[in-house]
Coordinates of C-alpha atoms and ligand atoms in Angstrom, one line a residue:
M1 CA 0.0 0.1 -0.1
Q2 CA 1.7 3.4 -1.2
L3 CA 0.5 6.2 1.1
P4 CA 0.3 9.5 -0.8
I5 CA 3.9 11.2 0.0
Q6 CA 2.1 14.3 0.4
L7 CA -0.1 13.4 3.0
L8 CA 2.9 11.9 4.9
N9 CA 5.0 15.1 4.3
S10 CA 2.0 17.2 5.9
L11 CA 1.6 15.2 9.0
S12 CA 5.3 15.5 10.1
D13 CA 4.9 18.2 12.5
I14 CA 1.4 16.7 14.0
N15 CA 1.1 15.4 17.5
G16 CA 1.5 11.7 17.9
F17 CA 2.4 11.1 14.1
N18 CA 5.1 8.6 13.7
K19 CA 5.8 7.8 10.0
E20 CA 7.3 4.3 10.7
A21 CA 4.6 3.0 12.7
F22 CA 2.0 4.7 10.5
E23 CA 3.3 3.3 7.3
S24 CA 3.8 -0.1 8.9
V25 CA 0.3 -0.6 10.2
H26 CA -0.9 0.5 6.7
A27 CA 1.3 -2.2 5.2
S28 CA 0.3 -4.9 7.8
G29 CA -2.9 -5.6 6.2
E30 CA -4.5 -6.0 9.5
Q31 CA -8.4 -5.3 9.7
V32 CA -10.2 -4.4 12.8
T33 CA -13.7 -5.5 13.1
S34 CA -16.2 -4.1 15.9
I35 CA -19.8 -3.6 16.5
R36 CA -21.9 -1.8 18.9
L37 CA -24.9 -3.5 20.6
N38 CA -28.4 -2.1 20.4
P39 CA -29.3 -1.9 24.3
A40 CA -32.9 -1.4 23.1
K41 CA -32.8 -5.2 21.7
V42 CA -29.9 -6.9 23.5
Q43 CA -29.4 -7.0 27.2
V44 CA -25.4 -5.7 27.2
G45 CA -23.4 -7.9 29.4
T46 CA -25.1 -11.2 28.3
V47 CA -23.6 -13.6 26.0
F48 CA -24.3 -12.6 22.6
S49 CA -22.6 -15.3 20.6
T50 CA -23.8 -16.0 17.2
I51 CA -22.5 -12.8 15.1
G52 CA -22.6 -13.8 11.6
D53 CA -22.2 -17.4 12.2
P54 CA -24.2 -19.9 14.2
T55 CA -21.5 -22.3 14.5
H56 CA -19.2 -19.6 16.2
H57 CA -20.3 -19.7 19.7
S58 CA -17.7 -17.6 21.7
P59 CA -19.2 -14.6 23.7
L60 CA -18.0 -11.2 23.0
T61 CA -15.6 -10.6 25.3
T62 CA -13.0 -7.8 23.9
H63 CA -14.8 -4.7 24.9
I64 CA -14.1 -1.1 23.4
P65 CA -13.1 0.9 26.5
W66 CA -14.5 4.1 25.7
T67 CA -18.2 2.7 25.0
A68 CA -20.5 0.8 26.8
Y69 CA -21.8 -1.0 24.0
G70 CA -18.9 -1.7 21.8
Y71 CA -16.8 -4.9 20.8
Y72 CA -14.1 -5.8 18.7
L73 CA -14.5 -9.3 16.9
D74 CA -11.7 -11.9 16.4
K75 CA -12.6 -12.1 12.5
R76 CA -15.0 -10.6 10.3
P77 CA -18.1 -12.7 9.9
S78 CA -20.7 -12.4 7.0
F79 CA -22.9 -9.9 8.7
T80 CA -25.2 -10.5 5.5
F81 CA -26.1 -14.1 6.8
D82 CA -26.6 -13.2 10.4
P83 CA -30.3 -12.6 11.3
L84 CA -29.4 -10.9 14.4
F85 CA -27.9 -8.1 12.0
H86 CA -31.2 -8.0 10.3
A87 CA -33.1 -7.8 13.4
G88 CA -31.2 -4.5 14.7
C89 CA -29.4 -6.2 17.5
Y90 CA -26.2 -4.4 16.6
Y91 CA -24.5 -1.8 14.3
V92 CA -21.2 -2.6 12.4
Q93 CA -19.1 0.4 13.3
E94 CA -15.6 1.2 13.4
A95 CA -14.3 1.4 17.2
S96 CA -12.5 4.9 17.0
S97 CA -16.0 6.5 15.8
M98 CA -17.7 5.3 19.1
F99 CA -15.6 7.7 20.8
L100 CA -18.5 9.8 20.3
E101 CA -20.0 8.4 23.5
Q102 CA -17.2 10.0 25.6
A103 CA -17.9 13.2 24.2
L104 CA -21.6 13.3 24.8
K105 CA -21.4 11.8 28.5
Q106 CA -18.8 14.3 29.5
T107 CA -20.1 17.5 27.9
V108 CA -23.8 16.9 28.1
N109 CA -26.3 16.1 30.7
L110 CA -27.8 12.9 29.1
S111 CA -30.1 12.1 31.9
Q112 CA -32.5 15.3 30.9
P113 CA -34.7 15.6 27.6
L114 CA -32.6 16.7 24.8
K115 CA -32.9 18.1 21.1
V116 CA -29.9 16.8 19.3
L117 CA -29.1 17.1 15.6
D118 CA -26.9 14.9 13.9
L119 CA -26.1 17.0 10.6
S120 CA -24.2 14.5 8.5
A121 CA -26.0 11.1 9.4
A122 CA -26.0 8.5 6.7
P123 CA -25.4 5.5 6.9
G124 CA -26.4 6.1 10.5
G125 CA -23.3 5.1 12.8
K126 CA -23.6 8.1 14.9
S127 CA -26.9 8.4 15.0
T128 CA -28.0 4.9 16.2
H129 CA -25.3 5.5 18.8
I130 CA -26.6 8.7 19.7
Q131 CA -30.2 7.3 20.1
S132 CA -29.1 4.7 22.6
L133 CA -27.5 7.3 24.8
I134 CA -30.4 9.6 25.0
L135 CA -33.6 9.5 27.0
K136 CA -36.6 8.2 24.9
E137 CA -37.8 11.4 25.8
S138 CA -35.3 13.2 23.9
L139 CA -35.8 14.1 20.1
L140 CA -32.9 13.2 17.7
V141 CA -32.9 14.9 14.3
S142 CA -31.0 12.7 11.9
N143 CA -30.2 14.5 8.9
E144 CA -28.5 13.7 5.4
V145 CA -28.2 16.0 2.4
I146 CA -27.7 13.2 -0.4
R147 CA -31.2 11.8 -1.1
S148 CA -29.9 8.0 -1.8
R149 CA -28.0 8.2 1.3
A150 CA -30.8 9.6 3.5
K151 CA -32.9 6.3 2.4
I152 CA -30.3 4.0 3.8
L153 CA -30.2 6.1 6.9
K154 CA -33.9 5.8 7.4
D155 CA -33.7 2.1 7.0
N156 CA -30.9 2.0 9.5
I157 CA -33.0 4.0 11.9
I158 CA -36.1 1.9 11.3
K159 CA -33.8 -1.4 12.1
W160 CA -32.8 0.3 15.4
G161 CA -36.2 0.1 16.3
S162 CA -36.5 3.8 18.0
A163 CA -39.4 6.0 18.2
N164 CA -37.9 9.4 19.1
V165 CA -35.7 10.2 15.7
V166 CA -36.7 12.0 12.7
V167 CA -34.8 11.6 9.5
T168 CA -34.7 14.6 7.5
N169 CA -32.8 15.2 3.8
N170 CA -31.8 18.8 4.0
D171 CA -28.8 21.0 3.2
P172 CA -27.0 22.4 6.4
K173 CA -28.2 26.0 5.4
D174 CA -31.9 24.8 5.8
F175 CA -31.4 24.7 9.7
T176 CA -31.1 28.5 9.8
G177 CA -35.0 28.5 10.2
L178 CA -34.5 26.5 13.8
E179 CA -32.5 29.3 15.4
N180 CA -31.2 28.4 19.2
Y181 CA -33.2 25.4 18.8
F182 CA -30.7 22.4 19.5
D183 CA -29.0 21.3 22.9
V184 CA -26.5 19.3 20.9
I185 CA -25.4 19.2 17.4
V186 CA -22.8 16.5 15.9
V187 CA -21.2 17.2 12.5
D188 CA -19.3 14.1 11.5
A189 CA -18.1 16.1 8.6
P190 CA -17.7 15.1 4.9
C191 CA -13.7 14.8 4.7
S192 CA -11.0 13.8 2.6
G193 CA -11.1 10.3 4.1
S194 CA -7.2 9.3 4.7
G195 CA -8.5 7.9 8.1
L196 CA -9.9 4.9 6.1
F197 CA -7.1 4.2 4.0
R198 CA -6.2 0.8 5.7
R199 CA -10.0 -0.1 5.0
E200 CA -10.6 1.5 1.8
Q201 CA -7.7 1.3 -0.4
E202 CA -9.4 3.0 -3.3
A203 CA -9.8 6.2 -1.1
I204 CA -5.9 6.6 -1.8
T205 CA -6.2 7.4 -5.3
E206 CA -8.9 10.0 -4.7
W207 CA -7.0 11.8 -2.0
S208 CA -5.1 14.9 -2.9
L209 CA -3.9 18.2 -1.3
N210 CA -6.5 20.0 -3.4
N211 CA -9.3 18.0 -2.2
V212 CA -8.0 18.5 1.6
A213 CA -8.3 22.3 0.9
L214 CA -12.0 21.8 -0.7
C215 CA -13.0 19.8 2.6
S216 CA -11.5 22.3 4.7
Q217 CA -13.7 25.1 3.3
R218 CA -16.6 22.9 2.8
Q219 CA -16.6 22.1 6.8
Q220 CA -16.4 25.8 7.8
R221 CA -19.4 26.3 5.5
I222 CA -21.4 23.5 7.2
L223 CA -20.3 24.6 10.6
A224 CA -21.2 28.6 9.8
D225 CA -24.7 27.3 8.5
V226 CA -25.4 25.1 11.5
W227 CA -23.9 27.2 14.3
P228 CA -27.1 29.3 14.6
S229 CA -29.4 26.6 15.3
L230 CA -27.2 25.6 18.4
K231 CA -28.7 27.4 21.7
K232 CA -26.9 29.2 24.1
D233 CA -24.6 26.6 26.3
G234 CA -25.4 24.1 23.6
V235 CA -22.4 21.6 22.7
L236 CA -21.3 20.9 19.2
I237 CA -19.4 17.9 18.5
Y238 CA -17.1 18.1 15.4
S239 CA -15.3 15.1 13.9
T240 CA -13.5 13.7 10.9
C241 CA -11.9 10.7 9.5
S242 CA -9.2 12.6 8.1
Y243 CA -5.6 12.8 9.2
S244 CA -5.0 16.6 7.9
K245 CA -4.4 19.6 9.9
E246 CA -6.7 21.6 7.5
E247 CA -9.7 19.6 8.5
N248 CA -9.2 19.4 12.1
E249 CA -6.6 21.6 14.1
D250 CA -7.4 24.4 11.8
I251 CA -11.1 24.0 12.2
M252 CA -11.0 24.2 15.8
E253 CA -9.1 27.3 15.4
W254 CA -11.6 28.9 13.0
M255 CA -14.5 27.7 15.3
I256 CA -12.8 29.6 18.1
R257 CA -11.7 32.8 15.9
E258 CA -14.8 33.1 13.9
L259 CA -17.7 31.5 15.8
G260 CA -16.5 32.6 19.1
A261 CA -16.9 28.8 20.3
R262 CA -15.3 27.8 23.7
S263 CA -13.4 24.3 23.3
R264 CA -14.3 21.7 25.8
E265 CA -11.9 19.3 26.9
L266 CA -12.3 15.4 27.8
G267 CA -10.9 12.9 30.2
V268 CA -9.2 10.3 28.2
E269 CA -7.6 7.4 30.0
E270 CA -3.8 6.8 29.0
S271 CA -4.3 3.2 28.0
W272 CA -6.7 4.2 25.3
G273 CA -4.0 5.3 23.1
I274 CA -5.8 8.5 22.0
V275 CA -3.8 11.7 21.3
R276 CA -4.4 15.0 22.6
T277 CA -3.8 17.7 20.0
Q278 CA -4.1 21.5 20.3
S279 CA -4.6 24.3 17.7
G280 CA -2.8 27.7 17.9
S281 CA -5.1 29.2 20.4
G282 CA -5.3 26.4 22.7
A283 CA -8.5 24.6 21.7
V284 CA -8.2 20.8 22.3
G285 CA -9.2 17.8 20.1
Y286 CA -8.6 14.1 20.1
R287 CA -6.6 12.2 17.4
F288 CA -6.8 8.5 16.8
W289 CA -3.8 7.0 15.1
P290 CA -4.2 3.4 14.0
D291 CA -0.7 2.4 15.1
K292 CA -1.7 3.7 18.8
V293 CA -5.5 2.9 18.8
K294 CA -7.2 -0.3 17.9
G295 CA -9.4 1.4 15.3
E296 CA -9.2 3.8 12.3
G297 CA -8.0 7.3 12.1
F298 CA -10.3 9.7 13.4
F299 CA -10.5 13.1 15.0
L300 CA -13.1 14.5 17.4
A301 CA -13.5 17.8 19.2
C302 CA -16.2 19.6 21.3
F303 CA -17.1 23.2 21.4
Q304 CA -19.7 25.0 23.6
K305 CA -21.5 27.9 22.4
M306 CA -21.1 31.0 24.8
E307 CA -23.6 33.4 23.0
G308 CA -27.1 33.6 21.7
E309 CA -30.5 32.7 23.2
E310 CA -31.1 30.2 25.8
E311 CA -33.7 28.5 23.7
S312 CA -36.2 29.3 21.1
A313 CA -39.8 27.9 21.9
F314 CA -41.1 27.2 18.5
K315 CA -44.9 26.6 18.3
A316 CA -45.9 24.5 15.0
K317 CA -48.1 26.3 12.9
T318 CA -49.5 23.4 10.7
K319 CA -50.0 20.1 12.7
A320 CA -50.2 16.7 11.3
T321 CA -53.5 14.8 11.1
P322 CA -54.3 12.9 14.1
V323 CA -55.6 9.3 13.9
S324 CA -59.5 9.5 14.3
K325 CA -61.2 7.4 17.5
N326 CA -62.7 5.1 15.0
E327 CA -59.2 4.6 13.3
M328 CA -57.5 4.2 16.5
G329 CA -59.9 0.9 17.1
A330 CA -57.9 -0.7 14.0
I331 CA -54.7 0.3 15.5
V332 CA -54.9 -0.9 19.3
K333 CA -54.5 -4.3 18.7
W334 CA -51.1 -4.0 17.3
V335 CA -49.4 -1.5 19.3
N336 CA -48.3 -0.6 22.8
T337 CA -50.3 2.9 22.7
D338 CA -48.9 4.1 26.1
G339 CA -47.3 7.2 25.6
Y340 CA -48.0 7.9 21.9
D341 CA -50.0 9.7 19.8
F342 CA -51.0 8.6 16.4
I343 CA -50.8 10.6 13.2
K344 CA -51.3 9.8 9.7
H345 CA -50.0 11.1 6.3
E346 CA -52.6 10.1 3.7
N347 CA -53.6 6.5 4.8
T348 CA -50.3 5.6 6.5
V349 CA -50.1 5.9 10.4
Y350 CA -47.3 6.9 12.2
A351 CA -46.6 6.7 16.2
W352 CA -44.9 9.5 17.5
P353 CA -43.7 9.9 21.3
E354 CA -46.6 12.3 23.0
N355 CA -44.1 14.4 24.5
L356 CA -42.5 15.1 21.1
V357 CA -45.6 15.9 19.2
N358 CA -45.3 19.6 19.0
D359 CA -41.4 19.3 18.2
M360 CA -42.1 16.8 15.3
N361 CA -44.5 19.1 13.9
V362 CA -42.0 22.2 14.1
I363 CA -39.5 19.8 12.5
L364 CA -42.1 18.9 9.7
S365 CA -43.1 22.3 8.8
K366 CA -39.5 23.4 8.5
L367 CA -37.8 20.5 7.1
R368 CA -37.7 17.8 4.3
V369 CA -38.9 15.0 6.6
I370 CA -38.5 11.5 5.3
Y371 CA -39.2 9.4 8.3
S372 CA -40.6 10.3 12.0
G373 CA -41.4 8.2 15.0
V374 CA -42.6 4.6 14.1
R375 CA -44.3 3.7 10.8
V376 CA -47.1 1.8 12.3
G377 CA -49.0 0.6 9.0
E378 CA -51.6 1.4 6.4
L379 CA -54.9 1.8 7.1
M380 CA -57.2 -0.1 4.5
R381 CA -61.0 0.3 4.6
D382 CA -61.3 -0.6 8.4
K383 CA -58.0 -2.4 8.7
L384 CA -54.5 -1.8 9.5
V385 CA -52.0 -3.5 7.5
P386 CA -48.8 -3.6 9.7
D387 CA -45.6 -1.8 8.5
H388 CA -42.2 -3.4 8.9
A389 CA -40.9 -0.9 11.1
L390 CA -43.7 -1.6 13.6
A391 CA -42.2 -5.0 13.7
M392 CA -38.5 -3.8 14.5
S393 CA -39.8 -1.3 17.1
G394 CA -40.4 -1.5 20.9
L395 CA -43.9 -0.5 20.2
V396 CA -45.4 -3.8 18.7
S397 CA -47.8 -5.2 21.3
A398 CA -46.5 -8.0 23.3
D399 CA -49.8 -9.9 22.7
L400 CA -48.9 -10.7 19.1
S401 CA -48.1 -14.2 18.4
L402 CA -44.2 -15.0 17.8
L403 CA -43.2 -17.6 15.3
P404 CA -39.6 -18.7 16.1
L405 CA -37.5 -19.7 13.3
N406 CA -34.4 -21.9 13.1
Y407 CA -31.1 -20.2 11.3
E408 CA -31.9 -22.0 7.8
Q409 CA -35.8 -20.6 8.0
A410 CA -34.7 -17.2 9.1
T411 CA -32.1 -17.0 6.3
R412 CA -35.1 -18.2 3.8
Y413 CA -37.1 -15.4 5.3
L414 CA -34.7 -12.5 5.0
Q415 CA -33.9 -13.6 1.0
R416 CA -38.1 -13.3 1.0
K417 CA -38.5 -17.0 -0.3
D418 CA -41.3 -19.0 0.6
L419 CA -41.5 -20.7 3.8
S420 CA -43.1 -23.8 4.9
L421 CA -43.7 -23.8 8.6
E422 CA -45.7 -25.6 10.9
T423 CA -48.4 -23.0 12.6
K424 CA -51.8 -23.7 13.6
E425 CA -52.3 -20.1 13.9
K426 CA -53.7 -18.0 11.1
G427 CA -53.3 -14.4 10.1
W428 CA -50.5 -11.9 10.8
Q429 CA -47.6 -13.2 13.1
L430 CA -44.3 -11.9 14.0
V431 CA -41.3 -13.9 12.9
S432 CA -38.4 -14.3 15.2
Y433 CA -34.6 -15.6 15.6
E434 CA -33.2 -16.5 19.0
G435 CA -35.9 -14.3 20.4
N436 CA -35.3 -11.1 18.2
V437 CA -38.2 -10.2 15.9
L438 CA -37.1 -10.1 12.0
G439 CA -40.6 -9.2 10.6
W440 CA -44.0 -10.3 9.7
V441 CA -45.7 -13.1 8.0
N442 CA -49.3 -13.4 7.0
V443 CA -50.3 -17.1 7.4
L444 CA -53.3 -18.2 5.1
P445 CA -54.8 -21.8 4.6
G446 CA -52.1 -23.4 2.4
R447 CA -49.8 -20.8 2.4
I448 CA -47.5 -18.4 4.3
N449 CA -46.9 -14.9 2.7
N450 CA -43.6 -13.6 3.6
Y451 CA -43.7 -9.7 4.2
Y452 CA -40.1 -8.9 4.5
P453 CA -39.5 -5.7 2.6
K454 CA -38.3 -6.5 -0.8
E455 CA -35.9 -3.6 -0.8
L456 CA -34.2 -5.2 2.4
R457 CA -33.9 -8.7 1.1
I458 CA -30.7 -10.8 1.3
L459 CA -29.9 -10.9 -2.2
K460 CA -27.0 -13.5 -2.5
D461 CA -28.3 -17.0 -2.2
S462 CA -25.2 -18.5 0.1
N463 CA -22.5 -17.0 1.9
Ligands
LIG519 N1 -22.1 10.3 10.5 C1 -22.1 9.1 9.6 C2 -21.9 7.6 10.6 O1 -21.5 7.9 11.5 O2 -22.6 6.8 9.9 C3 -21.1 9.2 8.4 C4 -21.1 10.6 7.8 S1 -20.0 10.8 6.7 C5 -18.2 10.9 7.4 C6 -20.4 12.4 6.0 C7 -21.8 12.6 5.6 O3 -21.7 14.0 5.2 C8 -21.9 11.6 4.1 O4 -23.2 10.9 4.4 C9 -22.1 12.7 3.1 O5 -23.1 12.4 2.2 C10 -22.6 13.9 3.6 N2 -22.3 15.5 3.0 C11 -21.8 15.4 1.8 N3 -21.8 16.6 1.5 C12 -22.2 17.4 2.8 C13 -22.7 18.8 3.0 N4 -22.3 19.8 2.1 N5 -23.2 19.0 4.1 C14 -23.4 18.1 4.9 N6 -23.3 16.8 4.8 C15 -22.6 16.5 3.7

């Protein structure tokens, strides 16, 4: 692997850079695989053993020290053929980026309801992580500007099963309408990507000093666009997967100088191998060098807003249509209704946490929302056709029948193939693998209709 010489030269003065060790870790071909458990679906601390391979029964033991939910795997299994992956029990995520958890825990009071924006959220690694850390009364706006990527983000949010997330598809400048609104903004910025060279070798050919400069300018534009929507005392967490000073320390310096942001320092254990770095005026950031941490290249810095208004109280001018009493009659048997309001868009019913209804309406009136709360299903005449998102969420009624599948059946189900199962019960049922819901089937006399969403199905026939 030939690393760009201009990159190596540009890093020579940066804290923690060791050219030989850096080159050697890139040459070694070593790949680090890690996952983060979904605490809403998996009891963290229990043995969770069949990741990607039902014959591989060793428990998760190698914990990633800066997160409560992350584990290293000793080999990279086929996640595609692991039903638990499709059930949303875990997210496959690079270990360094899970450091976001420390940034949130150390700078924000997570035990109170918050409004959080994840500005560049696709495919959803940070958003699903944030969702696991905030209260269910908190709101997460998970945004992605590129439409095709926003769709993937939506699918991952659905799989995670959360009700307190709104997925939007907006440009950073569209957030100016939400002045002083968010308690926390995460900007995991688009960057030149050098931190991922070990995993994505094609990124090396795309790298150039010119692109680093362009990324740096774009990062400033993005930060300037969203800064007004952070309220006074609010926290902005900035991260990249680039090693370049122009996208890291120089951005910190720009945040202090141009936006009047205050740098927030984090406590980091020495054994973690994370390198503390400073900009000229003393702003503090954290660098992850792959020869020092078990993870990929990453950078993170936290800032607090010192000026502005405490919080803008927005009142939604237009409101989503609530579901009528009659229509509720068709919904109650499917859903745990406690604590949720039900709204509809055309015939599609969504569940919103009742304390977030005003905020969800505000977001709906100001941004391009592509998903909110939990999509419960489609009203057809007097009946509800349940949605896959309901099956994946914690809202699905505990009274519904669960049809357990073995590994072969679960794989067939996820491939959207025909199933032949012994079941006396007829009608809509949830199917599960090792107690985790995979989706819906409708058992008819003589056949079983597989309702796994076509666009999510496993396309390969075998591993
Ligand atoms: N946070 C994501 C995660 O943890 O899974 C990864 C985000 S990736 C580093 C950066 C994202 O920024 C990409 O999804 C990209 O589409 C998006 N992006 C590209 N141009 C952008 C822009 N001008 N403003 C905001 N986001 C942009």
